[in-house]
Coordinates of C-alpha atoms and ligand atoms in Angstrom, one line a residue:
X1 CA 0.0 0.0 0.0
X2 CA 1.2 3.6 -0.6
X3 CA 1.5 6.2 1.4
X4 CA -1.1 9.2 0.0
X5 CA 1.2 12.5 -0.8
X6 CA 0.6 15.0 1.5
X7 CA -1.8 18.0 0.0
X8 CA -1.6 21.5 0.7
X9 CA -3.0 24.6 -0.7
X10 CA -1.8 27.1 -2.7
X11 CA -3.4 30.0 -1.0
X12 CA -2.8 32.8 -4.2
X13 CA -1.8 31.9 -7.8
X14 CA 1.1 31.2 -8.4
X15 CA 3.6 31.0 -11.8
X16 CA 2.6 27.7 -13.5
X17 CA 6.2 26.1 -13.0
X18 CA 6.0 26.9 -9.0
X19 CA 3.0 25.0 -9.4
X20 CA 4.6 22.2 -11.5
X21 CA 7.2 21.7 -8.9
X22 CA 4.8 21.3 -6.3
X23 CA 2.6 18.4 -7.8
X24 CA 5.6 16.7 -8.2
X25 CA 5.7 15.8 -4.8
X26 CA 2.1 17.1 -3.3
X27 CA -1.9 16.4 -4.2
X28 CA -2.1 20.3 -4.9
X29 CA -5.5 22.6 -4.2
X30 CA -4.6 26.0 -6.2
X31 CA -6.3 29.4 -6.7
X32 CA -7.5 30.8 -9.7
X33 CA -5.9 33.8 -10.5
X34 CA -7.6 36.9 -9.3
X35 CA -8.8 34.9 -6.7
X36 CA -8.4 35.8 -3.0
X37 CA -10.1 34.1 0.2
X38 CA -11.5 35.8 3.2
X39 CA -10.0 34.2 6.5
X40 CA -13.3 31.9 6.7
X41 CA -12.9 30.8 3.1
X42 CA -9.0 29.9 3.9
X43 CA -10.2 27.8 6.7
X44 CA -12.0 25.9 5.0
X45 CA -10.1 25.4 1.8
X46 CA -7.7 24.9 4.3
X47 CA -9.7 21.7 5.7
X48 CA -7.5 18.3 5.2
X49 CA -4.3 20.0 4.1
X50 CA -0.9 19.8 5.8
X51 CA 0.4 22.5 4.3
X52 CA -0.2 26.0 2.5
X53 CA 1.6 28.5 0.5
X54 CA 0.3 32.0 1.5
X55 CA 1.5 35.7 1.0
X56 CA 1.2 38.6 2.9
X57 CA -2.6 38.8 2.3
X58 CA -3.0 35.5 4.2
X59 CA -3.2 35.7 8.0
X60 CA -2.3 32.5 9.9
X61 CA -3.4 33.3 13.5
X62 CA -4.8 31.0 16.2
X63 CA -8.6 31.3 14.8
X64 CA -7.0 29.8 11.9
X65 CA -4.7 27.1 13.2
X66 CA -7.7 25.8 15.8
X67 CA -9.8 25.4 12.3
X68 CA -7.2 24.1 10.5
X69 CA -5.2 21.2 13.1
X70 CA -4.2 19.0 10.3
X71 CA -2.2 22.0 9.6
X72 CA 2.2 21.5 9.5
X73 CA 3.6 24.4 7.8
X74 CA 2.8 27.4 6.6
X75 CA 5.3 28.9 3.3
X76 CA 4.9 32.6 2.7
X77 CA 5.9 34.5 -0.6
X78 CA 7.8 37.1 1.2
X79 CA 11.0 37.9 3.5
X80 CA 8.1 39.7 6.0
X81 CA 5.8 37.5 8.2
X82 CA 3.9 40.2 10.0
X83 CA 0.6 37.9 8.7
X84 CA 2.2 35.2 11.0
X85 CA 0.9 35.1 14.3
X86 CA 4.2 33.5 15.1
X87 CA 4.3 32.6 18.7
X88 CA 0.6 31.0 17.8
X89 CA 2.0 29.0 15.1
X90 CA 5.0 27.7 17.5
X91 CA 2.2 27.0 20.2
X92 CA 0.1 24.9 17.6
X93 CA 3.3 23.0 16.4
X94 CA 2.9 24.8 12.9
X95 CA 6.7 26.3 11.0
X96 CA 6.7 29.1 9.6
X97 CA 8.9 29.7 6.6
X98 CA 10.1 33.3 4.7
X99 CA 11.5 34.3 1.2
X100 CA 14.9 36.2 2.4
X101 CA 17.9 37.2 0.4
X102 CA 16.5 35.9 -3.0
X103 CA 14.8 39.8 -3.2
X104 CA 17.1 41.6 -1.7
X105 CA 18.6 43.4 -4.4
X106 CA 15.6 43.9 -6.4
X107 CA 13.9 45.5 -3.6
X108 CA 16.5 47.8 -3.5
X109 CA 16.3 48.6 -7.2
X110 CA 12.9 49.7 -6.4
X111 CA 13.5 51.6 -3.0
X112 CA 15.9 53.7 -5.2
X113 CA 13.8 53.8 -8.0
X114 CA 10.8 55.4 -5.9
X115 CA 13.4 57.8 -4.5
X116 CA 14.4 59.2 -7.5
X117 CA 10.7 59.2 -9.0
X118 CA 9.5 61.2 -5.7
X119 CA 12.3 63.5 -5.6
X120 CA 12.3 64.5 -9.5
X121 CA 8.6 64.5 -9.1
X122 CA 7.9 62.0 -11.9
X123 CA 4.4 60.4 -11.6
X124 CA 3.3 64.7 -11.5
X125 CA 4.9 65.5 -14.1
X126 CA 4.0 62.4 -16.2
X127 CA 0.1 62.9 -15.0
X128 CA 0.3 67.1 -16.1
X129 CA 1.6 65.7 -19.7
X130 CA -0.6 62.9 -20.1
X131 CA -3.7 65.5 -19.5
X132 CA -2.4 67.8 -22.2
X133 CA -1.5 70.7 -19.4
X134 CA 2.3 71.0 -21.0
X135 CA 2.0 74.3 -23.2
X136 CA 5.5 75.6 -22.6
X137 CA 9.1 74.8 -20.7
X138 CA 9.8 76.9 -18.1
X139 CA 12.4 77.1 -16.0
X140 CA 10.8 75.5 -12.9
X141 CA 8.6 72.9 -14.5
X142 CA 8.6 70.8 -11.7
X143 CA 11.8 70.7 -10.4
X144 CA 12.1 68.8 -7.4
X145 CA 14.8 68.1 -5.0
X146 CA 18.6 66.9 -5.7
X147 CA 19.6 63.2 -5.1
X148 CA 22.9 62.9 -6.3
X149 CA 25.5 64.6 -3.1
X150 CA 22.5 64.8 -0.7
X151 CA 22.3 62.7 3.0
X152 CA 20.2 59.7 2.7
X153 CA 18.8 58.2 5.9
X154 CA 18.1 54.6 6.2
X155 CA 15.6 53.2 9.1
X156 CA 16.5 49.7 9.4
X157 CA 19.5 48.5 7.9
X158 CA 19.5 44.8 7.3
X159 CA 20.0 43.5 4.3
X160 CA 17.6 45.7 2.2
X161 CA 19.1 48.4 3.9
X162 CA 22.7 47.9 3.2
X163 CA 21.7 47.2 -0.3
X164 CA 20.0 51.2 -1.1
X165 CA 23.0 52.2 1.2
X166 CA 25.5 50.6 -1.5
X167 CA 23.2 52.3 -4.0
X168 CA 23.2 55.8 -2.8
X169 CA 27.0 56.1 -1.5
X170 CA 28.4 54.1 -4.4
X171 CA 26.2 55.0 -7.2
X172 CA 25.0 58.9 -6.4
X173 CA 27.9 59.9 -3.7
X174 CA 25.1 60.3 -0.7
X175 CA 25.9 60.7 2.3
X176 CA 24.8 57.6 4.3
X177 CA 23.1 57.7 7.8
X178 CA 21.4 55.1 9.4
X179 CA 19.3 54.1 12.5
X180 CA 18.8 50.6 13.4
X181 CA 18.0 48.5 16.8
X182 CA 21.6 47.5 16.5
X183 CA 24.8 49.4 15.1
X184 CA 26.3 47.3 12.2
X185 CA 29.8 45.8 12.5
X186 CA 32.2 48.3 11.6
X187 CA 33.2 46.1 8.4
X188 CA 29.2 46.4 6.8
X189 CA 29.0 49.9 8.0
X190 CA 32.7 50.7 5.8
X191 CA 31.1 48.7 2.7
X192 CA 28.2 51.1 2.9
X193 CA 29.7 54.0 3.8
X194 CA 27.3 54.7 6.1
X195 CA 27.3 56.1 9.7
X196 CA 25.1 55.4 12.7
X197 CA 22.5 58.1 14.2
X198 CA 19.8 58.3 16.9
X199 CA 16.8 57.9 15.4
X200 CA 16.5 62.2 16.1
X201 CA 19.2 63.0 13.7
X202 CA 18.2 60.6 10.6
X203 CA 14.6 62.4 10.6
X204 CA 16.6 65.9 11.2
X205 CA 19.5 65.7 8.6
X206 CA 18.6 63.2 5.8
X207 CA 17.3 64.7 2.7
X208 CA 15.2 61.3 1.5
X209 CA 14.6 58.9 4.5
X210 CA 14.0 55.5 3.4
X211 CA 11.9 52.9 5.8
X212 CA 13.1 49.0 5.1
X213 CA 12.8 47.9 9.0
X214 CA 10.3 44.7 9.9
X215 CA 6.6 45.4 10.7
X216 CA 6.0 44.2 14.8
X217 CA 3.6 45.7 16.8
X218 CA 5.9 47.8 18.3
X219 CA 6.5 49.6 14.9
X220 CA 2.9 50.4 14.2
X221 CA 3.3 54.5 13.3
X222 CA 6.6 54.4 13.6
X223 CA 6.7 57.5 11.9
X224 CA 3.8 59.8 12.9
X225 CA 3.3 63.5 13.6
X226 CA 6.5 64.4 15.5
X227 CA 9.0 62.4 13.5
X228 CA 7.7 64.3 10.2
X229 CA 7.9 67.5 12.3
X230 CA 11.5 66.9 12.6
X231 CA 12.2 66.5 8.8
X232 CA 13.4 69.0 6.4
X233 CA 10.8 70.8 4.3
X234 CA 12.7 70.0 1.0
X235 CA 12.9 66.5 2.5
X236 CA 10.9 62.8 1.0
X237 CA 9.9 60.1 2.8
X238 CA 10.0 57.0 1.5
X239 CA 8.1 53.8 2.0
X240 CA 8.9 49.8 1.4
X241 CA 8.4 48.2 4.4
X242 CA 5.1 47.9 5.6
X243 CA 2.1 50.5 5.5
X244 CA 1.7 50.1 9.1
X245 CA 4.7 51.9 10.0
X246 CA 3.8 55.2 8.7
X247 CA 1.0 57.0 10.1
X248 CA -1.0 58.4 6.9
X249 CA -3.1 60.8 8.5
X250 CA 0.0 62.4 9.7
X251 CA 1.6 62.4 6.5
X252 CA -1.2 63.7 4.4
X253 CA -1.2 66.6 6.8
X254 CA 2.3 67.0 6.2
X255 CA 2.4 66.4 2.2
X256 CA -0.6 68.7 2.1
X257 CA 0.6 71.8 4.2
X258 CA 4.3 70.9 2.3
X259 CA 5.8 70.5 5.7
X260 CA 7.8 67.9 3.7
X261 CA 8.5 68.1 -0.2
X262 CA 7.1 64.5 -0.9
X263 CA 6.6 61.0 -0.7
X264 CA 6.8 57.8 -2.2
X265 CA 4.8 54.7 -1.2
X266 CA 4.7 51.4 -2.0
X267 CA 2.8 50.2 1.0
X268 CA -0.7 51.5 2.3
X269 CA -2.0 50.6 6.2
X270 CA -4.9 49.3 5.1
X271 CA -3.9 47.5 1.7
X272 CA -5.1 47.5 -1.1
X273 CA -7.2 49.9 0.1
X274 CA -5.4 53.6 0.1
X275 CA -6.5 56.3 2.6
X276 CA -7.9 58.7 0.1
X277 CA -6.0 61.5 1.6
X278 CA -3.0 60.7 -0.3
X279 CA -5.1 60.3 -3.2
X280 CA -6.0 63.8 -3.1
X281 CA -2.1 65.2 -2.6
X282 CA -0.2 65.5 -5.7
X283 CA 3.0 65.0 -4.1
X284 CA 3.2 61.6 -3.3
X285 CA 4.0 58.8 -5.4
X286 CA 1.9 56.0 -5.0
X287 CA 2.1 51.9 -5.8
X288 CA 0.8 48.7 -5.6
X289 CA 3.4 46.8 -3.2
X290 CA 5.5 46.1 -5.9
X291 CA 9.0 46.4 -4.7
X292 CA 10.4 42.9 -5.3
X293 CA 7.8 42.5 -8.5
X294 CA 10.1 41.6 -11.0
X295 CA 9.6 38.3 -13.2
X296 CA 12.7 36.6 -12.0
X297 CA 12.7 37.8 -8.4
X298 CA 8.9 37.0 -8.0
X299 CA 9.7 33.2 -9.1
X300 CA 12.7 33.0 -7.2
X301 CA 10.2 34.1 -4.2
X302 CA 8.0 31.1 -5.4
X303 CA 10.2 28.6 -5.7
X304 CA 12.0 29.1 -2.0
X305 CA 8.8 29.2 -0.4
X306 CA 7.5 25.5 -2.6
X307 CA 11.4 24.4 -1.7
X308 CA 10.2 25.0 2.1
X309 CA 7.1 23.1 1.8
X310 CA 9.0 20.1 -0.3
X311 CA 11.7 19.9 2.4
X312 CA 9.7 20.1 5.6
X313 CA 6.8 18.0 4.7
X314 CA 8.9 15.3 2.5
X315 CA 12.4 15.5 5.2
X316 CA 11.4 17.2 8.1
X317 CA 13.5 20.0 7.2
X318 CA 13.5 23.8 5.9
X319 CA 15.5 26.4 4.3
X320 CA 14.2 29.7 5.7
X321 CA 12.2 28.4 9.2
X322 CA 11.1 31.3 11.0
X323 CA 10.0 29.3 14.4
X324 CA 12.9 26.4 13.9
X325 CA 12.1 25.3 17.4
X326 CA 9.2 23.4 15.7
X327 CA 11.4 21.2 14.1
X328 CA 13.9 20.5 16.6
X329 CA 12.0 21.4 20.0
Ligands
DGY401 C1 8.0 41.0 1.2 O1 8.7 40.1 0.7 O2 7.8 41.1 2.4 C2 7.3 41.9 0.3 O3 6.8 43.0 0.9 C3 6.2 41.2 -0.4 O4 5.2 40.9 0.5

């Protein structure tokens, strides 16, 4: 008699060869494209599946694990797990896997990219010409702020971090600062030229301010009134981490009254749904969580967090475990 394969869900499309992979070794349930389930919906799809590969849009929190006991691992799409109740997870004996590294430098790209597009003011200027408002050049037609020379200040400095560091010392000659909850070795800090501040003096001297630290509960608005008080008025504020960390109301006050120059973000507190306050500012550049979107990065995503669910479910072992005490208690 064989042993039946062990079946799992794919909780959000998926490329077709990620799926491939996994029905190599796995009865597979997947999702149409298109296609997302409300926690109740999960549950249930959930029902008689060991494991499930789930994004950022997926929470996995104990209402879910007590529905769901057959339940072994959960594989997210992404280096962040703040849709992992983790401590639940380790309490119901369920692993929890992440997507680091294989993004890393894509995300970067795109941190800088938003950067430069926020402080050269290109989504206005694009959104002026596409409504036929361009009659004549003039000498301040838009001009926005410098980036090349100017101090860039980084809040969280792991590897995403170090990576737009490299990018703005190396690349434009910024000057570096950084604020993190623990000063780099002096070897990392030399390869991105960059220099430690309190978390005062990044808001107060950096011309952009770039956000790349984890979302935990004790980073929810992170950034609020008084931190955006303390920023230049020529300054941007840039966001890739998580919506969460940013209180909008705050910025929209700010970007509307042009206490700062601008923003740029990439993540929303309540996503996909956008406050419509920054909506209704021109100065902020806004999209769709897309930061490590590129074809070969999103795969690569894929693939580590199907190479998770092969290994743990078909070995008993994993490449990126979050809660590795569930394997070796
Ligand atoms: C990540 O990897 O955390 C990205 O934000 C995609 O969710």
């Amino acid at each position: 008699m064989t042993t039946p394969r062990p079946a799992i869900l794919i909780a959000r499309a998926v490329f077709p060869e990620v799926e491939h992979k996994l029905r190599q070794h796995f009865e597979v349930e997947s999702t149409p494209p298109g296609v997302f389930w409300s926690p109740a919906q999960l549950a249930e799809k959930l029902q008689g599946k060991t494991g499930a590969m789930t994004t950022g849009g997926e929470r996995v929190d104990a209402a879910l694990l007590a529905a769901c006991p057959q339940l072994k691992i959960a594989a997210n799409i992404a280096v962040g797990y703040n849709n992992f109740d983790l401590p639940a997870m380790t309490a119901a004996g369920v692993l929890g896997t992440n997507t680091p590294d294989v993004l890393t430098e894509t995300t970067a790209d795109f941190g800088f990219a938003l950067l430069m597009a926020t402080a050269r003011r290109v989504s206005e200027s694009e959104h002026f010409l596409r409504a036929g408002q361009w009659k004549e050049w003039s000498l301040d037609l838009f001009a926005g702020v410098e980036v090349h020379g100017s101090t860039l200040g980084i809040l969280g400095m792991g590897r995403i971090g170090q990576a737009i560091a490299r990018r703005g010392a190396h690349g434009f000659g910024m000057n570096v600062i950084y604020h993190n909850r623990s000063r780099l070795d002096a070897d990392k800090e030399a390869a991105c030229k960059a220099r430690y501040v309190s978390k005062d003096e990044l808001f107060a001297q950096a011309d952009h301010v770039v956000l790349v630290l984890p979302y935990t509960p004790t980073a929810y608005h992170t950034v609020g009134a008084a931190e955006i008080a303390r920023m230049k008025p020529s300054a941007t504020l840039i966001n890739i981490a998580r919506g969460g960390i940013v209180d909008e109301d705050a910025l929209v006050a700010a970007l509307r009254e042009r206490r700062i120059a601008a923003a740029g973000l990439d993540v929303f507190e309540g996503e996909p749904q956008v406050n419509p306050g920054l909506l209704s500012v021109p100065n902020v550049v806004l999209t769709p969580h897309i930061a490590s979107a590129t074809i070969p990065t999103r795969t690569a995503m894929a693939m580590l967090a199907a190479d998770n669910l092969i290994a743990y479910l078909t070995e008993g072992r994993a490449l990126t475990p979050l809660n590795p005490q569930v394997i070796a208690p």
